[in-house]
């Protein structure tokens, strides 16, 4: 009975070791999962792909660099073009009059409806501008390309060019060549406001194509920065913005042999003193547009490029020459104080979250990702101080008694599972949602058994099984030794070390002999 009991103990211990082996291939499974994790996260969550491809609106730099210049403008903003990072701002949400900076949006709308090389015809709309307006000098009946009309809009800041563009676009948009100019202006300004909203400039309203003052014609520093950013992303407009002047035929000499078509030659010079040769020239400047009315004051939206960094500065109501100096000082501050920092790539794991109730064969952790690259500009001394922590949503999170958080399966790939908080010196500078980098299937008893069996065929699993066999063998040897010793004690020993027959006399505890009754054999 005792031998059987010992065998049961040995089998029970062996079974315990075998079940514990269910996790013996865990590390191996992690290695296998890591091999495919990069591939899985490479195709981001379908729900986040569109976000990754859509440019973010303006976002303030996580940390503002020290040494910002004193700016005399009533309102100003400095952004990095590719990321939309705000590097400096002053009253950037305040309602301001844009004056001729409006023409940035006019050009954008024009190229939504015309190709640069398409011809348009000048009409009586050129007479619908105030006498004190800046003009490019168009004449009625003249033919010119849309690109050159935009040149007239940007370089000499022609209000007549703005009206020519507005009329051409409105009549095409409405498919009606008989629209009056007032009707054209209404159609075109609707298109301007729709375009502004599309670009995120939602705190603006435009009442004309040129920027001549109207009380209901206004914008903000942030909105104008967004419009300027879109302008500089268009190669045709970027080229025009950086031109110091233009000398040539409005129709690009397409009708030199046809005298029946009216064209004219132009010689325009830019009003932007940051790009022209003179006292206020800034060597890195690349555009964009000036503006002035009595109500708006001297304005400029300017661009500059240096060492792969593209900046846009918007200056409102800064009396000359301060608008040029404000822009230059902001550019120098941006170029010298900030560095580009890639916080995380779209595929980079922000954290590895432990899992619960999952298929163990797929791995025991989940890579959480941003789903889109996060690149920004930071002060040079702050980039190395950036730290990230992740908190998980209650929908998926489970916390054990020790305070350890795990995510509960099932989890769909691309599901928002938490929030990443970026900190510098203990201060949260950015929060962003994080997503599941892969699908996590819910586990069951069959998947657990299958994983346990599968793990036996890994190197670690084989070594573990060998170890279990050795342990079981040792247990069996120990049990047998114990059993044999107990058997020998029951059999007794003679003085010579060999067992002897009972003679019928035994010694009691006091050393006295007593006779035992011998059974009679039959």
Short mmCIF file of C-alpha atoms in Angstrom, two decimals:
data_model
loop_
_atom_site.label_atom_id
_atom_site.label_comp_id
_atom_site.label_asym_id
_atom_site.label_seq_id
_atom_site.Cartn_x
_atom_site.Cartn_y
_atom_site.Cartn_z
CA UNK A 1 0.00 0.00 0.00
CA UNK A 2 2.79 2.40 0.93
CA UNK A 3 4.67 1.58 -2.27
CA UNK A 4 1.56 2.42 -4.30
CA UNK A 5 1.18 5.64 -2.37
CA UNK A 6 4.79 6.60 -3.15
CA UNK A 7 4.19 5.92 -6.84
CA UNK A 8 1.14 8.17 -6.80
CA UNK A 9 3.20 10.95 -5.22
CA UNK A 10 5.85 10.55 -7.92
CA UNK A 11 3.25 10.65 -10.69
CA UNK A 12 1.57 13.68 -9.12
CA UNK A 13 4.88 15.57 -8.98
CA UNK A 14 5.64 14.61 -12.56
CA UNK A 15 2.23 15.90 -13.66
CA UNK A 16 2.80 19.16 -11.84
CA UNK A 17 6.11 19.67 -13.64
CA UNK A 18 4.50 18.80 -16.97
CA UNK A 19 1.71 21.37 -16.57
CA UNK A 20 4.21 23.97 -15.49
CA UNK A 21 5.98 23.31 -18.81
CA UNK A 22 3.04 24.96 -20.55
CA UNK A 23 4.92 28.23 -20.15
CA UNK A 24 8.36 26.81 -20.83
CA UNK A 25 8.31 27.95 -24.44
CA UNK A 26 7.23 31.48 -23.50
CA UNK A 27 10.50 33.18 -24.35
CA UNK A 28 10.76 31.21 -27.56
CA UNK A 29 7.25 32.30 -28.47
CA UNK A 30 8.22 35.90 -27.78
CA UNK A 31 11.14 35.56 -30.17
CA UNK A 32 8.88 34.11 -32.85
CA UNK A 33 6.34 36.89 -32.26
CA UNK A 34 9.04 39.55 -32.45
CA UNK A 35 10.02 38.23 -35.87
CA UNK A 36 6.60 39.05 -37.24
CA UNK A 37 5.81 42.08 -35.06
CA UNK A 38 7.59 44.52 -37.35
CA UNK A 39 5.68 43.16 -40.31
CA UNK A 40 2.38 43.40 -38.45
CA UNK A 41 2.87 46.96 -37.24
CA UNK A 42 4.22 48.08 -40.63
CA UNK A 43 0.67 48.09 -41.98
CA UNK A 44 -0.84 50.46 -39.44
CA UNK A 45 -4.38 50.16 -38.19
CA UNK A 46 -6.75 50.76 -41.07
CA UNK A 47 -8.65 53.21 -38.94
CA UNK A 48 -5.50 55.27 -38.39
CA UNK A 49 -3.98 55.18 -41.87
CA UNK A 50 -5.94 58.18 -43.01
CA UNK A 51 -4.83 60.12 -39.94
CA UNK A 52 -1.21 59.18 -40.61
CA UNK A 53 -1.51 60.51 -44.16
CA UNK A 54 -3.32 63.72 -43.19
CA UNK A 55 -1.14 66.57 -42.03
CA UNK A 56 -1.84 67.80 -38.56
CA UNK A 57 -2.92 71.37 -37.96
CA UNK A 58 -0.59 73.65 -36.08
CA UNK A 59 0.70 72.38 -32.75
CA UNK A 60 2.69 74.36 -30.26
CA UNK A 61 6.22 73.11 -29.68
CA UNK A 62 6.40 70.80 -26.66
CA UNK A 63 8.84 73.23 -25.10
CA UNK A 64 9.48 76.79 -26.21
CA UNK A 65 13.14 77.71 -26.58
CA UNK A 66 14.62 80.50 -24.51
CA UNK A 67 15.79 83.75 -26.06
CA UNK A 68 12.69 84.65 -28.10
CA UNK A 69 13.07 88.09 -29.72
CA UNK A 70 11.06 91.17 -28.82
CA UNK A 71 8.52 91.59 -31.61
CA UNK A 72 6.89 94.96 -32.26
CA UNK A 73 4.02 93.50 -34.32
CA UNK A 74 0.54 93.52 -32.80
CA UNK A 75 0.30 89.83 -33.66
CA UNK A 76 2.84 87.34 -34.97
CA UNK A 77 3.53 83.65 -35.33
CA UNK A 78 6.48 81.48 -36.40
CA UNK A 79 5.93 77.90 -37.56
CA UNK A 80 8.00 75.09 -39.02
CA UNK A 81 6.37 74.27 -42.33
CA UNK A 82 6.57 70.46 -42.62
CA UNK A 83 5.29 69.65 -39.12
CA UNK A 84 3.21 72.73 -38.37
CA UNK A 85 5.09 73.20 -35.11
CA UNK A 86 4.54 76.63 -33.57
CA UNK A 87 7.93 77.95 -32.47
CA UNK A 88 6.73 81.40 -31.41
CA UNK A 89 3.40 83.16 -31.12
CA UNK A 90 2.06 86.51 -30.03
CA UNK A 91 -1.70 87.12 -30.08
CA UNK A 92 -1.89 84.41 -32.75
CA UNK A 93 -5.62 83.82 -32.17
CA UNK A 94 -6.54 87.49 -32.23
CA UNK A 95 -8.77 88.76 -35.05
CA UNK A 96 -6.63 90.75 -37.51
CA UNK A 97 -7.06 92.33 -40.95
CA UNK A 98 -4.88 90.58 -43.58
CA UNK A 99 -4.81 93.26 -46.30
CA UNK A 100 -3.07 91.86 -49.43
CA UNK A 101 -1.89 88.74 -47.62
CA UNK A 102 -5.41 87.64 -48.65
CA UNK A 103 -3.97 86.93 -52.10
CA UNK A 104 -2.28 83.81 -50.75
CA UNK A 105 -5.75 82.23 -50.52
CA UNK A 106 -6.86 83.72 -53.86
CA UNK A 107 -3.96 81.94 -55.59
CA UNK A 108 -4.79 78.63 -53.90
CA UNK A 109 -8.42 78.80 -55.09
CA UNK A 110 -7.30 79.76 -58.61
CA UNK A 111 -5.18 76.62 -58.98
CA UNK A 112 -8.04 74.46 -57.72
CA UNK A 113 -9.87 75.37 -60.94
CA UNK A 114 -7.18 76.16 -63.51
CA UNK A 115 -3.88 74.73 -64.61
CA UNK A 116 -1.04 77.28 -64.54
CA UNK A 117 -0.62 77.30 -68.33
CA UNK A 118 -4.32 77.81 -69.13
CA UNK A 119 -5.32 81.11 -70.72
CA UNK A 120 -7.86 83.52 -69.24
CA UNK A 121 -9.30 86.73 -70.64
CA UNK A 122 -9.35 90.07 -68.83
CA UNK A 123 -12.75 91.77 -68.63
CA UNK A 124 -14.36 94.81 -67.09
CA UNK A 125 -13.71 93.45 -63.59
CA UNK A 126 -10.42 95.37 -63.63
CA UNK A 127 -12.50 98.52 -63.19
CA UNK A 128 -14.03 97.20 -59.96
CA UNK A 129 -11.06 98.20 -57.78
CA UNK A 130 -10.54 101.32 -55.72
CA UNK A 131 -8.41 104.08 -57.15
CA UNK A 132 -5.88 103.76 -54.34
CA UNK A 133 -5.44 100.01 -54.93
CA UNK A 134 -2.14 98.52 -56.05
CA UNK A 135 -2.46 97.30 -59.63
CA UNK A 136 -0.64 95.02 -62.07
CA UNK A 137 -1.82 97.02 -65.11
CA UNK A 138 -4.09 94.65 -67.01
CA UNK A 139 -6.27 95.89 -69.89
CA UNK A 140 -9.70 94.69 -70.96
CA UNK A 141 -9.68 92.04 -73.66
CA UNK A 142 -6.14 90.92 -72.85
CA UNK A 143 -5.22 87.22 -72.78
CA UNK A 144 -2.74 85.87 -70.25
CA UNK A 145 -1.93 82.57 -68.55
CA UNK A 146 -3.27 81.81 -65.11
CA UNK A 147 0.32 81.54 -63.86
CA UNK A 148 1.08 85.07 -65.02
CA UNK A 149 -2.19 86.34 -63.56
CA UNK A 150 -1.02 84.91 -60.25
CA UNK A 151 2.35 86.58 -60.79
CA UNK A 152 0.48 89.87 -61.15
CA UNK A 153 -1.38 89.02 -57.97
CA UNK A 154 1.73 88.24 -55.88
CA UNK A 155 4.67 90.26 -57.25
CA UNK A 156 3.21 93.78 -57.73
CA UNK A 157 0.21 92.86 -55.52
CA UNK A 158 -2.35 93.66 -58.22
CA UNK A 159 -5.90 94.06 -57.00
CA UNK A 160 -6.92 94.06 -60.66
CA UNK A 161 -5.24 90.64 -61.01
CA UNK A 162 -7.30 89.41 -58.07
CA UNK A 163 -10.53 90.46 -59.78
CA UNK A 164 -9.47 88.89 -63.09
CA UNK A 165 -8.79 85.59 -61.30
CA UNK A 166 -12.03 85.77 -59.31
CA UNK A 167 -14.13 86.33 -62.43
CA UNK A 168 -12.47 83.52 -64.40
CA UNK A 169 -12.79 81.00 -61.57
CA UNK A 170 -16.40 81.89 -60.71
CA UNK A 171 -17.60 81.66 -64.30
CA UNK A 172 -15.94 78.28 -64.72
CA UNK A 173 -17.23 77.00 -61.38
CA UNK A 174 -20.78 78.05 -62.28
CA UNK A 175 -20.36 77.18 -65.99
CA UNK A 176 -21.80 80.59 -66.83
CA UNK A 177 -19.83 83.17 -68.80
CA UNK A 178 -22.55 85.78 -68.33
CA UNK A 179 -22.16 86.26 -64.58
CA UNK A 180 -21.79 89.88 -63.51
CA UNK A 181 -18.75 90.78 -61.46
CA UNK A 182 -20.78 91.12 -58.26
CA UNK A 183 -22.08 87.60 -58.85
CA UNK A 184 -18.53 86.41 -59.58
CA UNK A 185 -17.25 87.97 -56.38
CA UNK A 186 -19.96 86.27 -54.34
CA UNK A 187 -19.17 82.88 -55.89
CA UNK A 188 -15.43 83.33 -55.50
CA UNK A 189 -15.52 84.46 -51.87
CA UNK A 190 -17.68 81.43 -51.07
CA UNK A 191 -14.96 79.28 -52.62
CA UNK A 192 -12.33 81.16 -50.59
CA UNK A 193 -14.13 80.55 -47.32
CA UNK A 194 -14.68 76.89 -48.17
CA UNK A 195 -10.98 76.51 -48.99
CA UNK A 196 -9.97 78.24 -45.77
CA UNK A 197 -12.15 75.92 -43.73
CA UNK A 198 -10.78 72.90 -45.61
CA UNK A 199 -7.26 73.96 -44.62
CA UNK A 200 -8.24 74.45 -40.98
CA UNK A 201 -8.42 78.25 -41.05
CA UNK A 202 -11.76 78.31 -39.26
CA UNK A 203 -11.43 81.68 -37.52
CA UNK A 204 -11.34 83.70 -40.74
CA UNK A 205 -13.80 85.24 -43.15
CA UNK A 206 -13.01 86.66 -46.58
CA UNK A 207 -15.23 89.19 -48.40
CA UNK A 208 -13.14 89.86 -51.52
CA UNK A 209 -10.26 88.40 -53.52
CA UNK A 210 -7.69 91.14 -52.93
CA UNK A 211 -7.83 92.14 -49.25
CA UNK A 212 -8.99 95.73 -49.57
CA UNK A 213 -10.41 96.60 -46.18
CA UNK A 214 -13.86 95.40 -45.16
CA UNK A 215 -15.01 94.91 -41.61
CA UNK A 216 -16.10 91.33 -42.33
CA UNK A 217 -12.79 90.47 -43.98
CA UNK A 218 -10.48 89.14 -41.27
CA UNK A 219 -8.21 86.29 -40.16
CA UNK A 220 -5.78 85.33 -37.37
CA UNK A 221 -2.08 84.64 -37.18
CA UNK A 222 -2.63 80.89 -36.96
CA UNK A 223 -5.07 80.85 -39.87
CA UNK A 224 -2.75 82.89 -42.08
CA UNK A 225 0.11 80.53 -41.18
CA UNK A 226 -2.02 77.58 -42.33
CA UNK A 227 -2.86 79.28 -45.62
CA UNK A 228 0.77 80.24 -46.18
CA UNK A 229 1.87 76.69 -45.44
CA UNK A 230 -0.51 75.34 -48.10
CA UNK A 231 0.69 78.02 -50.53
CA UNK A 232 4.34 77.02 -50.13
CA UNK A 233 3.50 73.34 -50.62
CA UNK A 234 2.39 74.13 -54.19
CA UNK A 235 5.46 74.13 -56.44
CA UNK A 236 4.09 76.75 -58.84
CA UNK A 237 3.17 79.13 -56.04
CA UNK A 238 6.44 78.50 -54.18
CA UNK A 239 8.31 79.49 -57.36
CA UNK A 240 6.32 82.70 -57.79
CA UNK A 241 6.66 83.67 -54.12
CA UNK A 242 10.45 83.71 -54.41
CA UNK A 243 10.63 85.78 -57.59
CA UNK A 244 12.15 89.23 -57.15
CA UNK A 245 10.36 90.35 -60.28
CA UNK A 246 8.90 89.33 -63.62
CA UNK A 247 9.61 90.68 -67.07
CA UNK A 248 7.83 89.06 -70.00
CA UNK A 249 4.71 88.59 -72.05
CA UNK A 250 1.50 87.83 -70.17
CA UNK A 251 0.59 85.03 -72.60
CA UNK A 252 4.14 83.67 -72.72
CA UNK A 253 4.49 84.81 -76.37
CA UNK A 254 1.90 82.32 -77.59
CA UNK A 255 0.35 84.89 -79.94
CA UNK A 256 3.35 86.76 -81.35
CA UNK A 257 2.19 86.02 -84.90
CA UNK A 258 -1.50 86.62 -84.25
CA UNK A 259 -2.22 90.30 -83.93
CA UNK A 260 -5.91 89.65 -83.40
CA UNK A 261 -5.19 88.41 -79.86
CA UNK A 262 -4.42 91.15 -77.37
CA UNK A 263 -1.49 90.53 -75.01
CA UNK A 264 1.00 92.79 -73.28
CA UNK A 265 4.46 92.70 -71.75
CA UNK A 266 5.06 93.31 -68.07
CA UNK A 267 7.89 94.42 -65.83
CA UNK A 268 6.93 93.80 -62.23
CA UNK A 269 9.07 94.14 -59.11
CA UNK A 270 8.33 92.46 -55.77
CA UNK A 271 7.23 94.53 -52.77
CA UNK A 272 8.82 91.96 -50.43
CA UNK A 273 12.05 93.56 -49.21
CA UNK A 274 13.16 90.29 -47.60
CA UNK A 275 13.85 88.77 -51.03
CA UNK A 276 14.84 91.83 -53.07
CA UNK A 277 18.34 93.28 -53.05
CA UNK A 278 18.45 95.97 -50.43
CA UNK A 279 18.93 96.87 -46.81
CA UNK A 280 16.35 94.43 -45.46
CA UNK A 281 17.24 91.46 -47.63
CA UNK A 282 17.41 88.18 -45.71
CA UNK A 283 19.59 85.60 -47.42
CA UNK A 284 17.42 82.63 -46.47
CA UNK A 285 14.06 84.25 -47.36
CA UNK A 286 11.92 82.56 -50.03
CA UNK A 287 8.65 84.57 -50.09
CA UNK A 288 5.72 85.08 -49.61
CA UNK A 289 3.37 88.11 -49.62
CA UNK A 290 3.18 91.61 -48.20
CA UNK A 291 0.12 93.62 -47.23
CA UNK A 292 -0.94 97.11 -46.22
CA UNK A 293 -4.09 99.03 -45.46
CA UNK A 294 -4.61 101.79 -42.91
CA UNK A 295 -6.59 99.37 -40.73
CA UNK A 296 -4.22 96.40 -41.14
CA UNK A 297 -0.97 98.35 -40.98
CA UNK A 298 2.21 96.94 -42.52
CA UNK A 299 2.01 93.13 -42.78
CA UNK A 300 3.98 90.28 -44.27
CA UNK A 301 3.74 86.52 -44.43
CA UNK A 302 7.30 85.37 -45.07
CA UNK A 303 9.11 82.10 -45.66
CA UNK A 304 12.76 81.13 -45.18
CA UNK A 305 14.84 77.98 -45.73
CA UNK A 306 18.09 76.96 -44.08
CA UNK A 307 19.80 73.57 -43.70
CA UNK A 308 16.64 71.65 -44.59
CA UNK A 309 14.48 73.59 -42.14
CA UNK A 310 11.56 75.58 -43.61
CA UNK A 311 10.01 78.35 -41.53
CA UNK A 312 7.01 80.62 -42.04
CA UNK A 313 6.59 83.90 -40.13
CA UNK A 314 3.39 85.95 -40.20
CA UNK A 315 3.60 89.57 -39.05
CA UNK A 316 0.54 91.80 -38.48
CA UNK A 317 0.48 95.56 -37.97
CA UNK A 318 4.20 96.22 -37.59
CA UNK A 319 5.15 99.64 -38.92
CA UNK A 320 7.97 99.66 -41.46
CA UNK A 321 10.79 98.82 -41.20
CA UNK A 322 9.80 96.71 -38.20
CA UNK A 323 7.87 94.12 -40.19
CA UNK A 324 11.12 93.15 -41.96
CA UNK A 325 13.11 93.19 -38.74
CA UNK A 326 10.46 91.19 -36.86
CA UNK A 327 10.46 88.55 -39.57
CA UNK A 328 14.26 88.32 -39.72
CA UNK A 329 14.59 88.11 -35.93
CA UNK A 330 11.98 85.36 -35.73
CA UNK A 331 13.73 83.38 -38.46
CA UNK A 332 17.09 83.64 -36.69
CA UNK A 333 15.48 82.55 -33.44
CA UNK A 334 13.87 79.53 -35.11
CA UNK A 335 16.96 78.41 -37.02
CA UNK A 336 19.31 78.78 -34.05
CA UNK A 337 17.16 77.55 -31.17
CA UNK A 338 15.33 74.45 -32.43
CA UNK A 339 16.32 71.04 -33.77
CA UNK A 340 14.19 68.47 -35.56
CA UNK A 341 13.36 65.56 -33.26
CA UNK A 342 11.70 62.28 -34.25
CA UNK A 343 9.78 61.28 -31.13
CA UNK A 344 8.53 58.02 -32.62
CA UNK A 345 7.96 56.40 -35.99
CA UNK A 346 4.58 55.06 -37.03
CA UNK A 347 5.79 51.47 -36.48
CA UNK A 348 7.77 52.07 -33.31
CA UNK A 349 6.52 50.36 -30.17
CA UNK A 350 5.84 53.02 -27.55
CA UNK A 351 5.45 50.27 -24.94
CA UNK A 352 5.05 46.49 -24.63
CA UNK A 353 1.85 45.80 -22.73
CA UNK A 354 1.48 42.44 -20.87
CA UNK A 355 -1.53 40.39 -21.94
CA UNK A 356 -4.22 38.34 -20.19
CA UNK A 357 -6.71 35.76 -21.43
CA UNK A 358 -4.95 35.63 -24.80
CA UNK A 359 -3.63 32.96 -27.15
CA UNK A 360 -0.21 32.29 -25.69
CA UNK A 361 1.12 31.04 -29.00
CA UNK A 362 0.88 34.63 -30.30
CA UNK A 363 3.08 36.07 -27.57
CA UNK A 364 2.52 37.45 -24.10
CA UNK A 365 2.92 41.15 -24.87
CA UNK A 366 1.33 43.66 -27.24
CA UNK A 367 3.28 46.43 -28.95
CA UNK A 368 1.31 49.70 -28.69
CA UNK A 369 2.05 52.25 -31.43
CA UNK A 370 1.16 55.82 -32.34
CA UNK A 371 -0.08 54.75 -35.77
CA UNK A 372 1.66 57.71 -37.40
CA UNK A 373 5.12 59.24 -37.20
CA UNK A 374 5.61 61.96 -34.60
CA UNK A 375 8.27 64.46 -35.59
CA UNK A 376 8.57 67.87 -34.02
CA UNK A 377 11.04 70.63 -33.25
CA UNK A 378 12.46 71.05 -29.77
CA UNK A 379 15.11 73.16 -28.11
CA UNK A 380 18.42 71.39 -28.61
CA UNK A 381 18.93 70.73 -24.89
CA UNK A 382 15.43 69.27 -24.39
CA UNK A 383 15.43 66.45 -26.95
CA UNK A 384 17.36 64.05 -24.68
CA UNK A 385 15.08 64.71 -21.70
CA UNK A 386 11.88 63.48 -23.33
CA UNK A 387 10.29 60.54 -21.46
CA UNK A 388 7.09 58.65 -22.18
CA UNK A 389 4.58 56.82 -20.00
CA UNK A 390 1.47 54.98 -21.20
CA UNK A 391 -1.85 54.68 -19.40
CA UNK A 392 -4.40 52.16 -20.67
CA UNK A 393 -8.15 52.48 -21.10
CA UNK A 394 -10.40 50.61 -18.68
CA UNK A 395 -12.01 48.84 -21.64
CA UNK A 396 -8.92 46.62 -21.90
CA UNK A 397 -6.90 47.14 -18.72
CA UNK A 398 -6.82 44.79 -15.72
CA UNK A 399 -4.84 45.59 -12.58
CA UNK A 400 -3.67 42.83 -10.20
CA UNK A 401 -3.13 43.08 -6.44
CA UNK A 402 0.45 44.24 -6.94
CA UNK A 403 -0.69 47.07 -9.18
CA UNK A 404 0.59 45.53 -12.42
CA UNK A 405 -1.53 46.40 -15.45
CA UNK A 406 -2.28 43.92 -18.25
CA UNK A 407 -4.47 44.20 -21.33
CA UNK A 408 -7.34 41.77 -21.66
CA UNK A 409 -7.95 39.91 -24.93
CA UNK A 410 -9.56 40.08 -27.42
CA UNK A 411 -8.15 43.27 -28.94
CA UNK A 412 -8.55 44.32 -32.57
CA UNK A 413 -5.56 45.60 -34.48
CA UNK A 414 -5.69 49.39 -34.51
CA UNK A 415 -7.96 49.64 -31.46
CA UNK A 416 -7.19 52.65 -29.29
CA UNK A 417 -5.94 51.11 -26.06
CA UNK A 418 -4.48 54.04 -24.15
CA UNK A 419 -2.69 57.37 -24.05
CA UNK A 420 1.02 58.15 -24.28
CA UNK A 421 2.18 61.08 -22.14
CA UNK A 422 5.48 62.71 -23.05
CA UNK A 423 7.25 64.53 -20.26
CA UNK A 424 10.28 66.74 -19.84
CA UNK A 425 11.52 67.31 -16.30
CA UNK A 426 8.24 65.91 -14.95
CA UNK A 427 6.06 68.25 -17.02
CA UNK A 428 3.65 66.73 -19.54
CA UNK A 429 4.33 68.40 -22.88
CA UNK A 430 2.26 66.16 -25.17
CA UNK A 431 -0.43 63.51 -24.95
CA UNK A 432 -1.28 61.24 -27.87
CA UNK A 433 -3.48 58.15 -28.30
CA UNK A 434 -1.81 54.77 -28.76
CA UNK A 435 -3.16 51.81 -30.72
CA UNK A 436 -2.81 48.05 -30.78
CA UNK A 437 0.00 47.11 -33.17
CA UNK A 438 -1.56 43.71 -33.93
CA UNK A 439 -4.67 41.65 -33.28
CA UNK A 440 -4.83 39.79 -29.99
CA UNK A 441 -7.08 36.70 -30.05
CA UNK A 442 -8.80 35.43 -26.94
CA UNK A 443 -7.35 32.20 -25.58
CA UNK A 444 -9.21 29.05 -24.46
CA UNK A 445 -8.34 25.66 -22.98
CA UNK A 446 -7.62 24.19 -26.40
CA UNK A 447 -5.26 26.99 -27.42
CA UNK A 448 -3.52 26.69 -24.04
CA UNK A 449 -3.05 22.93 -24.45
CA UNK A 450 -1.94 23.42 -28.04
CA UNK A 451 0.59 26.02 -26.94
CA UNK A 452 1.85 23.73 -24.19
CA UNK A 453 2.31 20.88 -26.66
CA UNK A 454 3.90 23.14 -29.24
CA UNK A 455 6.29 24.59 -26.70
CA UNK A 456 7.65 21.10 -26.00
CA UNK A 457 9.24 21.08 -29.45
CA UNK A 458 11.27 24.21 -28.87
CA UNK A 459 14.85 23.96 -27.65
CA UNK A 460 13.90 25.24 -24.26
CA UNK A 461 10.88 22.96 -24.16
CA UNK A 462 13.04 19.90 -24.94
CA UNK A 463 15.56 20.84 -22.27
CA UNK A 464 12.73 21.34 -19.80
CA UNK A 465 11.22 17.93 -20.58
CA UNK A 466 14.64 16.32 -20.12
CA UNK A 467 14.89 18.11 -16.80
CA UNK A 468 11.46 16.86 -15.79
CA UNK A 469 12.42 13.29 -16.66
CA UNK A 470 15.57 13.57 -14.58
CA UNK A 471 13.58 14.94 -11.65
CA UNK A 472 11.01 12.15 -11.94
CA UNK A 473 13.80 9.55 -12.08
CA UNK A 474 15.40 11.01 -8.95
CA UNK A 475 12.04 10.95 -7.18
CA UNK A 476 11.49 7.29 -8.13
CA UNK A 477 14.97 6.30 -6.91
CA UNK A 478 14.38 8.12 -3.62
CA UNK A 479 10.99 6.44 -3.17
CA UNK A 480 12.46 2.99 -3.84
CA UNK A 481 15.34 3.56 -1.44
CA UNK A 482 12.90 4.58 1.28
CA UNK A 483 10.76 1.52 0.59
CA UNK A 484 13.70 -0.92 0.65
CA UNK A 485 14.98 0.47 3.94
CA UNK A 486 11.60 0.02 5.56
CA UNK A 487 11.45 -3.58 4.29
CA UNK A 488 14.82 -4.46 5.78
CA UNK A 489 13.79 -3.05 9.15
CA UNK A 490 10.75 -5.31 9.24
CA UNK A 491 12.82 -8.44 8.42
CA UNK A 492 15.39 -8.05 11.33
CA UNK A 493 19.17 -8.95 11.47
CA UNK A 494 21.35 -11.64 13.25
CA UNK A 495 24.48 -10.73 15.12
CA UNK A 496 26.48 -11.83 12.12
CA UNK A 497 24.54 -9.58 9.91
CA UNK A 498 22.45 -12.38 8.29
CA UNK A 499 18.88 -13.25 9.17
CA UNK A 500 18.37 -16.35 11.33
CA UNK A 501 15.53 -18.59 12.29
CA UNK A 502 13.61 -17.85 15.39
CA UNK A 503 14.66 -20.42 18.05
CA UNK A 504 11.69 -19.72 20.19
CA UNK A 505 13.64 -17.52 22.61
CA UNK A 506 13.68 -13.74 22.39
CA UNK A 507 15.07 -11.04 24.61
CA UNK A 508 12.73 -8.61 26.22
CA UNK A 509 13.68 -5.01 26.93
CA UNK A 510 15.22 -6.00 30.35
CA UNK A 511 17.54 -8.56 28.82
CA UNK A 512 15.52 -11.51 30.12
CA UNK A 513 14.74 -14.48 27.97
CA UNK A 514 11.24 -15.39 27.22
CA UNK A 515 9.93 -18.30 25.26
CA UNK A 516 7.80 -17.65 22.28
CA UNK A 517 5.20 -20.03 21.08
CA UNK A 518 6.26 -21.70 17.86
CA UNK A 519 3.62 -22.52 15.37
CA UNK A 520 3.37 -26.12 14.51
CA UNK A 521 3.70 -26.86 10.84
CA UNK A 522 1.34 -29.36 9.26
#
